[in-house]
Protein backbone atom coordinates (compact mmCIF):
# COMPACT_ATOMS: atom_id res chain seq x y z
CA UNK A 1 0.00 0.00 0.00
CA UNK A 2 1.27 3.47 -0.81
CA UNK A 3 2.13 5.85 1.99
CA UNK A 4 -0.11 8.86 2.25
CA UNK A 5 2.69 11.43 1.84
CA UNK A 6 2.74 13.18 -1.53
CA UNK A 7 6.55 13.18 -1.59
CA UNK A 8 6.67 9.39 -1.23
CA UNK A 9 4.27 8.98 -4.16
CA UNK A 10 6.32 11.30 -6.35
CA UNK A 11 9.54 9.52 -5.30
CA UNK A 12 8.03 6.19 -6.31
CA UNK A 13 6.98 7.68 -9.65
CA UNK A 14 10.48 9.06 -10.28
CA UNK A 15 12.04 5.67 -9.49
CA UNK A 16 9.65 3.71 -11.68
CA UNK A 17 10.78 1.78 -14.73
CA UNK A 18 9.56 2.78 -18.21
CA UNK A 19 7.24 -0.25 -18.14
CA UNK A 20 5.71 0.90 -14.85
CA UNK A 21 5.31 4.42 -16.22
CA UNK A 22 3.46 2.95 -19.19
CA UNK A 23 1.13 1.06 -16.84
CA UNK A 24 0.46 4.26 -14.91
CA UNK A 25 -0.19 6.19 -18.14
CA UNK A 26 -2.73 3.56 -19.20
CA UNK A 27 -4.24 3.68 -15.70
CA UNK A 28 -4.83 7.39 -16.34
CA UNK A 29 -5.80 7.28 -20.01
CA UNK A 30 -8.25 4.35 -19.86
CA UNK A 31 -10.63 5.93 -17.31
CA UNK A 32 -10.47 9.21 -19.23
CA UNK A 33 -11.40 7.25 -22.35
CA UNK A 34 -14.28 5.68 -20.44
CA UNK A 35 -15.46 9.15 -19.40
CA UNK A 36 -15.32 10.28 -23.04
CA UNK A 37 -17.41 7.28 -24.13
CA UNK A 38 -20.30 8.09 -21.76
CA UNK A 39 -21.67 11.02 -23.80
CA UNK A 40 -20.78 9.29 -27.09
CA UNK A 41 -22.94 6.36 -26.01
CA UNK A 42 -25.92 8.63 -25.51
CA UNK A 43 -25.42 9.33 -21.83
CA UNK A 44 -25.63 12.80 -20.39
CA UNK A 45 -22.33 14.68 -20.01
CA UNK A 46 -21.87 15.97 -16.45
CA UNK A 47 -18.85 18.32 -16.26
CA UNK A 48 -18.56 18.06 -12.47
CA UNK A 49 -18.85 14.25 -12.42
CA UNK A 50 -16.41 13.98 -15.33
CA UNK A 51 -13.91 16.28 -13.61
CA UNK A 52 -14.21 14.21 -10.43
CA UNK A 53 -13.57 11.06 -12.46
CA UNK A 54 -10.47 12.58 -14.09
CA UNK A 55 -9.19 13.70 -10.68
CA UNK A 56 -9.72 10.22 -9.29
CA UNK A 57 -7.93 8.75 -12.34
CA UNK A 58 -4.93 11.00 -11.59
CA UNK A 59 -4.87 9.73 -8.01
CA UNK A 60 -5.04 6.15 -9.33
CA UNK A 61 -2.14 6.78 -11.74
CA UNK A 62 -0.04 8.17 -8.90
CA UNK A 63 -0.96 5.41 -6.43
CA UNK A 64 -2.13 2.28 -8.28
CA UNK A 65 -1.37 0.10 -5.26
CA UNK A 66 -3.80 1.97 -3.01
CA UNK A 67 -7.56 1.64 -2.60
CA UNK A 68 -8.12 4.39 -5.18
CA UNK A 69 -8.53 2.00 -8.17
CA UNK A 70 -11.43 0.25 -6.41
CA UNK A 71 -13.05 3.63 -5.81
CA UNK A 72 -12.49 4.60 -9.44
CA UNK A 73 -14.07 1.41 -10.80
CA UNK A 74 -17.06 1.85 -8.48
CA UNK A 75 -17.36 5.52 -9.42
CA UNK A 76 -17.24 4.82 -13.16
CA UNK A 77 -19.78 2.01 -12.80
CA UNK A 78 -22.22 4.26 -10.95
CA UNK A 79 -21.64 7.05 -13.47
CA UNK A 80 -22.40 4.65 -16.34
CA UNK A 81 -25.54 3.46 -14.59
CA UNK A 82 -26.75 7.01 -13.92
CA UNK A 83 -25.99 8.11 -17.49
CA UNK A 84 -28.10 5.19 -18.79
CA UNK A 85 -26.49 5.11 -22.24
CA UNK A 86 -28.11 1.92 -23.55
CA UNK A 87 -26.62 -1.13 -25.23
CA UNK A 88 -25.09 0.24 -28.42
CA UNK A 89 -21.60 -0.44 -29.75
CA UNK A 90 -20.08 1.97 -27.22
CA UNK A 91 -20.87 -0.40 -24.36
CA UNK A 92 -18.08 -2.92 -25.14
CA UNK A 93 -15.75 0.01 -25.84
CA UNK A 94 -16.44 1.32 -22.34
CA UNK A 95 -15.93 -2.18 -20.94
CA UNK A 96 -12.58 -2.43 -22.72
CA UNK A 97 -11.50 0.93 -21.29
CA UNK A 98 -12.51 -0.17 -17.80
CA UNK A 99 -10.64 -3.46 -18.26
CA UNK A 100 -7.51 -1.69 -19.54
CA UNK A 101 -7.46 0.66 -16.56
CA UNK A 102 -8.00 -2.15 -14.09
CA UNK A 103 -5.31 -4.31 -15.70
CA UNK A 104 -2.82 -1.43 -15.78
CA UNK A 105 -3.38 -0.79 -12.06
CA UNK A 106 -2.95 -4.47 -11.29
CA UNK A 107 0.33 -4.69 -13.20
CA UNK A 108 1.63 -1.41 -11.79
CA UNK A 109 1.03 -2.60 -8.24
CA UNK A 110 2.88 -5.92 -8.57
CA UNK A 111 6.02 -4.73 -6.83
CA UNK A 112 8.39 -1.84 -6.28
CA UNK A 113 8.32 0.99 -8.81
CA UNK A 114 11.50 -0.14 -10.56
CA UNK A 115 10.16 -3.63 -11.21
CA UNK A 116 10.08 -4.83 -14.81
CA UNK A 117 7.57 -7.66 -15.24
CA UNK A 118 8.68 -10.64 -17.30
CA UNK A 119 7.10 -11.64 -20.59
CA UNK A 120 5.52 -14.82 -19.23
CA UNK A 121 3.57 -12.91 -16.60
CA UNK A 122 2.48 -10.31 -19.15
CA UNK A 123 1.40 -13.07 -21.54
CA UNK A 124 -0.68 -14.69 -18.78
CA UNK A 125 -2.40 -11.38 -18.02
CA UNK A 126 -2.93 -10.71 -21.73
CA UNK A 127 -4.72 -14.07 -22.02
CA UNK A 128 -6.84 -13.34 -18.95
CA UNK A 129 -7.73 -9.88 -20.21
CA UNK A 130 -8.71 -11.26 -23.61
CA UNK A 131 -10.94 -13.85 -21.91
CA UNK A 132 -12.58 -11.15 -19.76
CA UNK A 133 -13.13 -8.90 -22.76
CA UNK A 134 -14.56 -11.82 -24.74
CA UNK A 135 -16.92 -12.64 -21.88
CA UNK A 136 -17.96 -8.98 -21.75
CA UNK A 137 -18.73 -8.96 -25.46
CA UNK A 138 -20.76 -12.17 -25.09
CA UNK A 139 -22.76 -10.63 -22.24
CA UNK A 140 -23.31 -7.51 -24.33
CA UNK A 141 -24.56 -9.63 -27.25
CA UNK A 142 -26.84 -11.64 -24.97
CA UNK A 143 -28.22 -8.45 -23.41
CA UNK A 144 -28.86 -7.05 -26.88
CA UNK A 145 -30.67 -10.24 -27.90
CA UNK A 146 -32.84 -10.17 -24.78
CA UNK A 147 -33.62 -6.48 -25.30
CA UNK A 148 -34.50 -7.16 -28.95
CA UNK A 149 -36.87 -9.99 -27.98
CA UNK A 150 -38.66 -7.70 -25.51
CA UNK A 151 -39.47 -10.63 -23.24
CA UNK A 152 -41.78 -10.18 -20.26
CA UNK A 153 -40.06 -10.36 -16.86
CA UNK A 154 -39.84 -13.90 -15.48
CA UNK A 155 -38.60 -14.59 -11.94
CA UNK A 156 -37.87 -18.25 -12.76
CA UNK A 157 -35.63 -17.30 -15.70
CA UNK A 158 -33.76 -14.75 -13.60
CA UNK A 159 -33.28 -17.33 -10.84
CA UNK A 160 -32.00 -19.92 -13.31
CA UNK A 161 -29.60 -17.39 -14.84
CA UNK A 162 -28.27 -16.48 -11.40
CA UNK A 163 -27.73 -20.17 -10.60
CA UNK A 164 -25.80 -20.64 -13.84
CA UNK A 165 -23.72 -17.56 -13.01
CA UNK A 166 -23.05 -18.84 -9.49
CA UNK A 167 -21.97 -22.21 -10.88
CA UNK A 168 -19.65 -20.55 -13.38
CA UNK A 169 -18.07 -18.38 -10.68
CA UNK A 170 -17.60 -21.48 -8.50
CA UNK A 171 -16.01 -23.37 -11.38
CA UNK A 172 -13.63 -20.51 -12.17
CA UNK A 173 -12.74 -20.10 -8.51
CA UNK A 174 -11.70 -23.74 -8.24
CA UNK A 175 -10.00 -23.70 -11.63
CA UNK A 176 -8.01 -20.51 -11.18
CA UNK A 177 -7.07 -20.84 -7.51
CA UNK A 178 -3.47 -21.91 -7.04
CA UNK A 179 -2.35 -22.78 -3.54
CA UNK A 180 1.28 -22.24 -2.49
CA UNK A 181 3.38 -25.24 -3.45
CA UNK A 182 0.78 -26.65 -5.90
CA UNK A 183 0.64 -26.72 -9.63
CA UNK A 184 -2.34 -25.24 -11.42
CA UNK A 185 -5.26 -27.76 -11.60
CA UNK A 186 -5.52 -29.76 -14.86
mmCIF file of C-alpha atoms in Angstrom:
data_model
loop_
_atom_site.group_PDB
_atom_site.id
_atom_site.type_symbol
_atom_site.label_atom_id
_atom_site.label_comp_id
_atom_site.label_asym_id
_atom_site.label_seq_id
_atom_site.Cartn_x
_atom_site.Cartn_y
_atom_site.Cartn_z
ATOM 1 C CA UNK A 1 0.000 0.000 0.000
ATOM 2 C CA UNK A 2 1.271 3.465 -0.810
ATOM 3 C CA UNK A 3 2.131 5.855 1.989
ATOM 4 C CA UNK A 4 -0.108 8.861 2.252
ATOM 5 C CA UNK A 5 2.695 11.429 1.839
ATOM 6 C CA UNK A 6 2.735 13.176 -1.530
ATOM 7 C CA UNK A 7 6.550 13.178 -1.589
ATOM 8 C CA UNK A 8 6.670 9.388 -1.231
ATOM 9 C CA UNK A 9 4.272 8.981 -4.157
ATOM 10 C CA UNK A 10 6.323 11.297 -6.355
ATOM 11 C CA UNK A 11 9.537 9.519 -5.297
ATOM 12 C CA UNK A 12 8.028 6.187 -6.313
ATOM 13 C CA UNK A 13 6.983 7.677 -9.649
ATOM 14 C CA UNK A 14 10.478 9.064 -10.275
ATOM 15 C CA UNK A 15 12.044 5.670 -9.487
ATOM 16 C CA UNK A 16 9.653 3.712 -11.681
ATOM 17 C CA UNK A 17 10.778 1.778 -14.726
ATOM 18 C CA UNK A 18 9.564 2.782 -18.207
ATOM 19 C CA UNK A 19 7.245 -0.254 -18.139
ATOM 20 C CA UNK A 20 5.709 0.895 -14.847
ATOM 21 C CA UNK A 21 5.312 4.423 -16.225
ATOM 22 C CA UNK A 22 3.461 2.953 -19.194
ATOM 23 C CA UNK A 23 1.128 1.063 -16.844
ATOM 24 C CA UNK A 24 0.457 4.264 -14.906
ATOM 25 C CA UNK A 25 -0.187 6.187 -18.143
ATOM 26 C CA UNK A 26 -2.729 3.557 -19.200
ATOM 27 C CA UNK A 27 -4.238 3.680 -15.701
ATOM 28 C CA UNK A 28 -4.827 7.390 -16.336
ATOM 29 C CA UNK A 29 -5.797 7.285 -20.013
ATOM 30 C CA UNK A 30 -8.252 4.352 -19.863
ATOM 31 C CA UNK A 31 -10.635 5.926 -17.310
ATOM 32 C CA UNK A 32 -10.470 9.207 -19.228
ATOM 33 C CA UNK A 33 -11.402 7.255 -22.352
ATOM 34 C CA UNK A 34 -14.282 5.685 -20.437
ATOM 35 C CA UNK A 35 -15.458 9.153 -19.396
ATOM 36 C CA UNK A 36 -15.323 10.281 -23.043
ATOM 37 C CA UNK A 37 -17.408 7.275 -24.129
ATOM 38 C CA UNK A 38 -20.297 8.090 -21.756
ATOM 39 C CA UNK A 39 -21.666 11.016 -23.804
ATOM 40 C CA UNK A 40 -20.777 9.290 -27.086
ATOM 41 C CA UNK A 41 -22.938 6.357 -26.014
ATOM 42 C CA UNK A 42 -25.920 8.629 -25.510
ATOM 43 C CA UNK A 43 -25.423 9.331 -21.832
ATOM 44 C CA UNK A 44 -25.628 12.797 -20.386
ATOM 45 C CA UNK A 45 -22.334 14.681 -20.005
ATOM 46 C CA UNK A 46 -21.869 15.971 -16.451
ATOM 47 C CA UNK A 47 -18.848 18.317 -16.259
ATOM 48 C CA UNK A 48 -18.562 18.059 -12.471
ATOM 49 C CA UNK A 49 -18.846 14.251 -12.420
ATOM 50 C CA UNK A 50 -16.409 13.975 -15.333
ATOM 51 C CA UNK A 51 -13.907 16.278 -13.608
ATOM 52 C CA UNK A 52 -14.211 14.215 -10.429
ATOM 53 C CA UNK A 53 -13.567 11.062 -12.464
ATOM 54 C CA UNK A 54 -10.471 12.579 -14.088
ATOM 55 C CA UNK A 55 -9.186 13.701 -10.684
ATOM 56 C CA UNK A 56 -9.725 10.216 -9.294
ATOM 57 C CA UNK A 57 -7.927 8.754 -12.338
ATOM 58 C CA UNK A 58 -4.925 11.000 -11.592
ATOM 59 C CA UNK A 59 -4.874 9.731 -8.010
ATOM 60 C CA UNK A 60 -5.036 6.153 -9.332
ATOM 61 C CA UNK A 61 -2.142 6.777 -11.739
ATOM 62 C CA UNK A 62 -0.042 8.169 -8.897
ATOM 63 C CA UNK A 63 -0.958 5.411 -6.431
ATOM 64 C CA UNK A 64 -2.131 2.280 -8.280
ATOM 65 C CA UNK A 65 -1.372 0.096 -5.257
ATOM 66 C CA UNK A 66 -3.804 1.970 -3.012
ATOM 67 C CA UNK A 67 -7.561 1.642 -2.604
ATOM 68 C CA UNK A 68 -8.116 4.392 -5.179
ATOM 69 C CA UNK A 69 -8.526 1.997 -8.166
ATOM 70 C CA UNK A 70 -11.426 0.254 -6.412
ATOM 71 C CA UNK A 71 -13.052 3.630 -5.814
ATOM 72 C CA UNK A 72 -12.491 4.603 -9.443
ATOM 73 C CA UNK A 73 -14.065 1.407 -10.799
ATOM 74 C CA UNK A 74 -17.061 1.855 -8.479
ATOM 75 C CA UNK A 75 -17.355 5.525 -9.424
ATOM 76 C CA UNK A 76 -17.239 4.818 -13.163
ATOM 77 C CA UNK A 77 -19.777 2.008 -12.804
ATOM 78 C CA UNK A 78 -22.216 4.258 -10.952
ATOM 79 C CA UNK A 79 -21.635 7.050 -13.468
ATOM 80 C CA UNK A 80 -22.400 4.655 -16.343
ATOM 81 C CA UNK A 81 -25.539 3.457 -14.589
ATOM 82 C CA UNK A 82 -26.755 7.006 -13.918
ATOM 83 C CA UNK A 83 -25.988 8.112 -17.491
ATOM 84 C CA UNK A 84 -28.103 5.193 -18.793
ATOM 85 C CA UNK A 85 -26.486 5.110 -22.239
ATOM 86 C CA UNK A 86 -28.115 1.925 -23.547
ATOM 87 C CA UNK A 87 -26.618 -1.131 -25.232
ATOM 88 C CA UNK A 88 -25.092 0.237 -28.417
ATOM 89 C CA UNK A 89 -21.596 -0.441 -29.746
ATOM 90 C CA UNK A 90 -20.077 1.972 -27.224
ATOM 91 C CA UNK A 91 -20.871 -0.404 -24.358
ATOM 92 C CA UNK A 92 -18.083 -2.920 -25.141
ATOM 93 C CA UNK A 93 -15.747 0.009 -25.845
ATOM 94 C CA UNK A 94 -16.443 1.322 -22.343
ATOM 95 C CA UNK A 95 -15.933 -2.176 -20.937
ATOM 96 C CA UNK A 96 -12.576 -2.429 -22.724
ATOM 97 C CA UNK A 97 -11.496 0.935 -21.290
ATOM 98 C CA UNK A 98 -12.509 -0.169 -17.797
ATOM 99 C CA UNK A 99 -10.643 -3.459 -18.260
ATOM 100 C CA UNK A 100 -7.508 -1.689 -19.535
ATOM 101 C CA UNK A 101 -7.462 0.661 -16.559
ATOM 102 C CA UNK A 102 -7.999 -2.153 -14.090
ATOM 103 C CA UNK A 103 -5.310 -4.311 -15.696
ATOM 104 C CA UNK A 104 -2.816 -1.430 -15.777
ATOM 105 C CA UNK A 105 -3.375 -0.790 -12.056
ATOM 106 C CA UNK A 106 -2.946 -4.470 -11.293
ATOM 107 C CA UNK A 107 0.326 -4.693 -13.205
ATOM 108 C CA UNK A 108 1.631 -1.408 -11.786
ATOM 109 C CA UNK A 109 1.028 -2.602 -8.236
ATOM 110 C CA UNK A 110 2.882 -5.924 -8.570
ATOM 111 C CA UNK A 111 6.016 -4.728 -6.826
ATOM 112 C CA UNK A 112 8.387 -1.839 -6.280
ATOM 113 C CA UNK A 113 8.321 0.994 -8.814
ATOM 114 C CA UNK A 114 11.505 -0.135 -10.556
ATOM 115 C CA UNK A 115 10.162 -3.632 -11.211
ATOM 116 C CA UNK A 116 10.078 -4.831 -14.811
ATOM 117 C CA UNK A 117 7.571 -7.661 -15.244
ATOM 118 C CA UNK A 118 8.684 -10.645 -17.296
ATOM 119 C CA UNK A 119 7.098 -11.635 -20.594
ATOM 120 C CA UNK A 120 5.525 -14.823 -19.231
ATOM 121 C CA UNK A 121 3.567 -12.909 -16.604
ATOM 122 C CA UNK A 122 2.476 -10.307 -19.148
ATOM 123 C CA UNK A 123 1.398 -13.070 -21.539
ATOM 124 C CA UNK A 124 -0.675 -14.685 -18.781
ATOM 125 C CA UNK A 125 -2.399 -11.382 -18.021
ATOM 126 C CA UNK A 126 -2.927 -10.709 -21.727
ATOM 127 C CA UNK A 127 -4.723 -14.067 -22.015
ATOM 128 C CA UNK A 128 -6.840 -13.341 -18.946
ATOM 129 C CA UNK A 129 -7.730 -9.879 -20.208
ATOM 130 C CA UNK A 130 -8.715 -11.265 -23.610
ATOM 131 C CA UNK A 131 -10.940 -13.852 -21.907
ATOM 132 C CA UNK A 132 -12.576 -11.151 -19.764
ATOM 133 C CA UNK A 133 -13.133 -8.900 -22.761
ATOM 134 C CA UNK A 134 -14.557 -11.822 -24.740
ATOM 135 C CA UNK A 135 -16.924 -12.637 -21.885
ATOM 136 C CA UNK A 136 -17.957 -8.982 -21.751
ATOM 137 C CA UNK A 137 -18.733 -8.956 -25.459
ATOM 138 C CA UNK A 138 -20.761 -12.165 -25.086
ATOM 139 C CA UNK A 139 -22.764 -10.631 -22.236
ATOM 140 C CA UNK A 140 -23.311 -7.508 -24.334
ATOM 141 C CA UNK A 141 -24.562 -9.635 -27.253
ATOM 142 C CA UNK A 142 -26.844 -11.639 -24.967
ATOM 143 C CA UNK A 143 -28.220 -8.445 -23.411
ATOM 144 C CA UNK A 144 -28.858 -7.050 -26.883
ATOM 145 C CA UNK A 145 -30.674 -10.242 -27.904
ATOM 146 C CA UNK A 146 -32.838 -10.171 -24.783
ATOM 147 C CA UNK A 147 -33.617 -6.483 -25.295
ATOM 148 C CA UNK A 148 -34.498 -7.158 -28.946
ATOM 149 C CA UNK A 149 -36.869 -9.986 -27.984
ATOM 150 C CA UNK A 150 -38.655 -7.703 -25.507
ATOM 151 C CA UNK A 151 -39.472 -10.628 -23.238
ATOM 152 C CA UNK A 152 -41.776 -10.179 -20.264
ATOM 153 C CA UNK A 153 -40.061 -10.363 -16.865
ATOM 154 C CA UNK A 154 -39.843 -13.897 -15.475
ATOM 155 C CA UNK A 155 -38.601 -14.586 -11.942
ATOM 156 C CA UNK A 156 -37.871 -18.247 -12.760
ATOM 157 C CA UNK A 157 -35.634 -17.299 -15.695
ATOM 158 C CA UNK A 158 -33.756 -14.754 -13.601
ATOM 159 C CA UNK A 159 -33.282 -17.329 -10.836
ATOM 160 C CA UNK A 160 -31.998 -19.919 -13.312
ATOM 161 C CA UNK A 161 -29.596 -17.386 -14.837
ATOM 162 C CA UNK A 162 -28.275 -16.481 -11.399
ATOM 163 C CA UNK A 163 -27.730 -20.169 -10.601
ATOM 164 C CA UNK A 164 -25.801 -20.641 -13.839
ATOM 165 C CA UNK A 165 -23.724 -17.559 -13.015
ATOM 166 C CA UNK A 166 -23.049 -18.844 -9.486
ATOM 167 C CA UNK A 167 -21.975 -22.215 -10.885
ATOM 168 C CA UNK A 168 -19.649 -20.549 -13.383
ATOM 169 C CA UNK A 169 -18.065 -18.381 -10.675
ATOM 170 C CA UNK A 170 -17.602 -21.482 -8.498
ATOM 171 C CA UNK A 171 -16.012 -23.370 -11.381
ATOM 172 C CA UNK A 172 -13.630 -20.509 -12.170
ATOM 173 C CA UNK A 173 -12.741 -20.095 -8.508
ATOM 174 C CA UNK A 174 -11.695 -23.737 -8.241
ATOM 175 C CA UNK A 175 -10.002 -23.701 -11.632
ATOM 176 C CA UNK A 176 -8.010 -20.505 -11.178
ATOM 177 C CA UNK A 177 -7.066 -20.840 -7.514
ATOM 178 C CA UNK A 178 -3.472 -21.909 -7.036
ATOM 179 C CA UNK A 179 -2.349 -22.782 -3.537
ATOM 180 C CA UNK A 180 1.276 -22.237 -2.491
ATOM 181 C CA UNK A 181 3.382 -25.240 -3.452
ATOM 182 C CA UNK A 182 0.780 -26.654 -5.902
ATOM 183 C CA UNK A 183 0.643 -26.717 -9.631
ATOM 184 C CA UNK A 184 -2.345 -25.240 -11.416
ATOM 185 C CA UNK A 185 -5.259 -27.761 -11.601
ATOM 186 C CA UNK A 186 -5.524 -29.762 -14.858
#
